Amino acid sequence: MRQITIEEAESVAGKRLDRRRKYATTDDGKPDDCTGHLLFSLGSWTETCTGCFESEDGYPIGAYAHDPKHGCYVGDGCPECGYTGKRRMVMWLPHIEPVEG
């Protein structure tokens, strides 16, 4: 993956894109082997820290606070998450335009 400019991303997409986002494409310029996509946008979300949150089958063991804004539980805090109980995840995701209608 390599990050590209908005002009390059619009050229790949063939239309105007959201300029607030970051875009990337494959290194070789061919569609990705796994997804078949050529254009990717940067996605980010917050999730519960796996280092300080104990669960069984996805359900918390003990009394953990729930963060309604991010929709996740807040762990007890550890060095892995900087003692916040949550982690910010960032990943290049296949760019899919929303359906209008």
PDB file of C-alpha atoms in Angstrom:
ATOM      1  CA  MET A   1       0.000   0.000   0.000  1.00  0.00           C
ATOM      2  CA  ARG A   2       1.144   3.500  -0.723  1.00  0.00           C
ATOM      3  CA  GLN A   3      -0.635   6.722   0.147  1.00  0.00           C
ATOM      4  CA  ILE A   4      -1.664   8.834  -2.855  1.00  0.00           C
ATOM      5  CA  THR A   5      -2.813  12.411  -3.397  1.00  0.00           C
ATOM      6  CA  ILE A   6      -6.453  13.332  -3.831  1.00  0.00           C
ATOM      7  CA  GLU A   7      -5.830  13.983  -7.531  1.00  0.00           C
ATOM      8  CA  GLU A   8      -4.451  10.469  -8.004  1.00  0.00           C
ATOM      9  CA  ALA A   9      -7.342   8.976  -6.012  1.00  0.00           C
ATOM     10  CA  GLU A  10      -9.919  10.831  -8.111  1.00  0.00           C
ATOM     11  CA  SER A  11      -8.166   9.585 -11.243  1.00  0.00           C
ATOM     12  CA  VAL A  12      -8.434   5.979 -10.013  1.00  0.00           C
ATOM     13  CA  ALA A  13     -12.073   6.409  -8.919  1.00  0.00           C
ATOM     14  CA  GLY A  14     -13.095   8.325 -12.025  1.00  0.00           C
ATOM     15  CA  LYS A  15     -15.044  10.889 -10.005  1.00  0.00           C
ATOM     16  CA  ARG A  16     -14.723  13.513  -7.294  1.00  0.00           C
ATOM     17  CA  LEU A  17     -13.970  12.136  -3.827  1.00  0.00           C
ATOM     18  CA  ASP A  18     -14.213  13.386  -0.245  1.00  0.00           C
ATOM     19  CA  ARG A  19     -11.122  15.556   0.237  1.00  0.00           C
ATOM     20  CA  ARG A  20     -11.172  15.116   4.026  1.00  0.00           C
ATOM     21  CA  ARG A  21     -10.107  11.468   3.706  1.00  0.00           C
ATOM     22  CA  LYS A  22      -6.721   9.889   3.028  1.00  0.00           C
ATOM     23  CA  TYR A  23      -6.420   7.476   0.123  1.00  0.00           C
ATOM     24  CA  ALA A  24      -4.017   4.721  -0.935  1.00  0.00           C
ATOM     25  CA  THR A  25      -3.558   2.250  -3.733  1.00  0.00           C
ATOM     26  CA  THR A  26      -1.610  -0.954  -4.236  1.00  0.00           C
ATOM     27  CA  ASP A  27       2.135  -0.737  -4.807  1.00  0.00           C
ATOM     28  CA  ASP A  28       1.998  -2.419  -8.222  1.00  0.00           C
ATOM     29  CA  GLY A  29      -1.106  -0.594  -9.505  1.00  0.00           C
ATOM     30  CA  LYS A  30      -3.085  -3.834  -9.866  1.00  0.00           C
ATOM     31  CA  PRO A  31      -6.236  -4.699  -7.886  1.00  0.00           C
ATOM     32  CA  ASP A  32      -5.624  -6.216  -4.456  1.00  0.00           C
ATOM     33  CA  ASP A  33      -5.474 -10.035  -4.438  1.00  0.00           C
ATOM     34  CA  CYS A  34      -7.817 -10.405  -1.456  1.00  0.00           C
ATOM     35  CA  THR A  35     -10.432  -7.721  -2.064  1.00  0.00           C
ATOM     36  CA  GLY A  36     -10.150  -6.935  -5.764  1.00  0.00           C
ATOM     37  CA  HIS A  37     -10.112  -3.203  -4.962  1.00  0.00           C
ATOM     38  CA  LEU A  38      -7.610  -0.706  -6.298  1.00  0.00           C
ATOM     39  CA  LEU A  39      -8.572   2.290  -4.128  1.00  0.00           C
ATOM     40  CA  PHE A  40      -8.444   2.282  -0.322  1.00  0.00           C
ATOM     41  CA  SER A  41      -9.344   4.890   2.291  1.00  0.00           C
ATOM     42  CA  LEU A  42      -8.045   5.197   5.833  1.00  0.00           C
ATOM     43  CA  GLY A  43     -10.504   3.899   8.415  1.00  0.00           C
ATOM     44  CA  SER A  44     -10.201   4.414  12.167  1.00  0.00           C
ATOM     45  CA  TRP A  45     -12.190   3.283  15.191  1.00  0.00           C
ATOM     46  CA  THR A  46     -11.889   2.833  18.944  1.00  0.00           C
ATOM     47  CA  GLU A  47     -12.074  -0.575  20.585  1.00  0.00           C
ATOM     48  CA  THR A  48     -11.581  -2.110  24.012  1.00  0.00           C
ATOM     49  CA  CYS A  49      -7.961  -2.822  24.963  1.00  0.00           C
ATOM     50  CA  THR A  50      -7.309  -6.566  24.912  1.00  0.00           C
ATOM     51  CA  GLY A  51      -4.494  -6.211  27.430  1.00  0.00           C
ATOM     52  CA  CYS A  52      -6.598  -5.005  30.342  1.00  0.00           C
ATOM     53  CA  PHE A  53     -10.130  -6.217  29.557  1.00  0.00           C
ATOM     54  CA  GLU A  54     -11.060  -9.713  30.653  1.00  0.00           C
ATOM     55  CA  SER A  55     -13.910 -11.420  28.838  1.00  0.00           C
ATOM     56  CA  GLU A  56     -15.371 -14.833  28.227  1.00  0.00           C
ATOM     57  CA  ASP A  57     -17.099 -15.518  24.903  1.00  0.00           C
ATOM     58  CA  GLY A  58     -17.178 -11.764  24.257  1.00  0.00           C
ATOM     59  CA  TYR A  59     -18.917 -10.895  27.527  1.00  0.00           C
ATOM     60  CA  PRO A  60     -17.052  -8.973  30.251  1.00  0.00           C
ATOM     61  CA  ILE A  61     -15.968 -10.766  33.395  1.00  0.00           C
ATOM     62  CA  GLY A  62     -16.359  -8.192  36.127  1.00  0.00           C
ATOM     63  CA  ALA A  63     -17.703  -4.654  36.231  1.00  0.00           C
ATOM     64  CA  TYR A  64     -16.262  -2.612  33.345  1.00  0.00           C
ATOM     65  CA  ALA A  65     -17.478   0.811  32.327  1.00  0.00           C
ATOM     66  CA  HIS A  66     -19.075   1.147  28.892  1.00  0.00           C
ATOM     67  CA  ASP A  67     -18.181   4.068  26.621  1.00  0.00           C
ATOM     68  CA  PRO A  68     -21.402   4.951  24.751  1.00  0.00           C
ATOM     69  CA  LYS A  69     -19.635   7.394  22.416  1.00  0.00           C
ATOM     70  CA  HIS A  70     -17.298   4.734  21.007  1.00  0.00           C
ATOM     71  CA  GLY A  71     -19.536   1.736  21.709  1.00  0.00           C
ATOM     72  CA  CYS A  72     -16.941  -0.269  23.615  1.00  0.00           C
ATOM     73  CA  TYR A  73     -16.030  -1.294  27.132  1.00  0.00           C
ATOM     74  CA  VAL A  74     -13.238   0.494  28.970  1.00  0.00           C
ATOM     75  CA  GLY A  75     -10.591  -1.817  30.412  1.00  0.00           C
ATOM     76  CA  ASP A  76      -8.730  -1.267  33.673  1.00  0.00           C
ATOM     77  CA  GLY A  77      -5.702   0.309  31.944  1.00  0.00           C
ATOM     78  CA  CYS A  78      -2.310  -1.131  31.103  1.00  0.00           C
ATOM     79  CA  PRO A  79       0.919  -0.157  29.291  1.00  0.00           C
ATOM     80  CA  GLU A  80      -0.508  -1.524  26.009  1.00  0.00           C
ATOM     81  CA  CYS A  81      -3.232   1.148  25.851  1.00  0.00           C
ATOM     82  CA  GLY A  82      -1.454   3.914  27.772  1.00  0.00           C
ATOM     83  CA  TYR A  83      -3.685   3.273  30.807  1.00  0.00           C
ATOM     84  CA  THR A  84      -6.841   4.445  29.003  1.00  0.00           C
ATOM     85  CA  GLY A  85      -8.578   1.064  28.668  1.00  0.00           C
ATOM     86  CA  LYS A  86      -9.253   1.722  24.957  1.00  0.00           C
ATOM     87  CA  ARG A  87      -7.197   1.554  21.773  1.00  0.00           C
ATOM     88  CA  ARG A  88      -7.439   3.595  18.590  1.00  0.00           C
ATOM     89  CA  MET A  89      -7.207   1.336  15.525  1.00  0.00           C
ATOM     90  CA  VAL A  90      -6.278   2.577  12.037  1.00  0.00           C
ATOM     91  CA  MET A  91      -6.309   0.507   8.844  1.00  0.00           C
ATOM     92  CA  TRP A  92      -6.496   0.902   5.062  1.00  0.00           C
ATOM     93  CA  LEU A  93      -9.959  -0.339   4.021  1.00  0.00           C
ATOM     94  CA  PRO A  94     -11.357  -0.880   0.513  1.00  0.00           C
ATOM     95  CA  HIS A  95     -12.973   2.379  -0.572  1.00  0.00           C
ATOM     96  CA  ILE A  96     -16.697   1.880  -1.153  1.00  0.00           C
ATOM     97  CA  GLU A  97     -18.895   4.837  -2.055  1.00  0.00           C
ATOM     98  CA  PRO A  98     -22.169   5.201  -0.122  1.00  0.00           C
ATOM     99  CA  VAL A  99     -25.321   4.354  -2.064  1.00  0.00           C
ATOM    100  CA  GLU A 100     -27.475   7.384  -2.797  1.00  0.00           C
ATOM    101  CA  GLY A 101     -31.177   7.000  -2.834  1.00  0.00           C
TER     102      GLY A 101
END
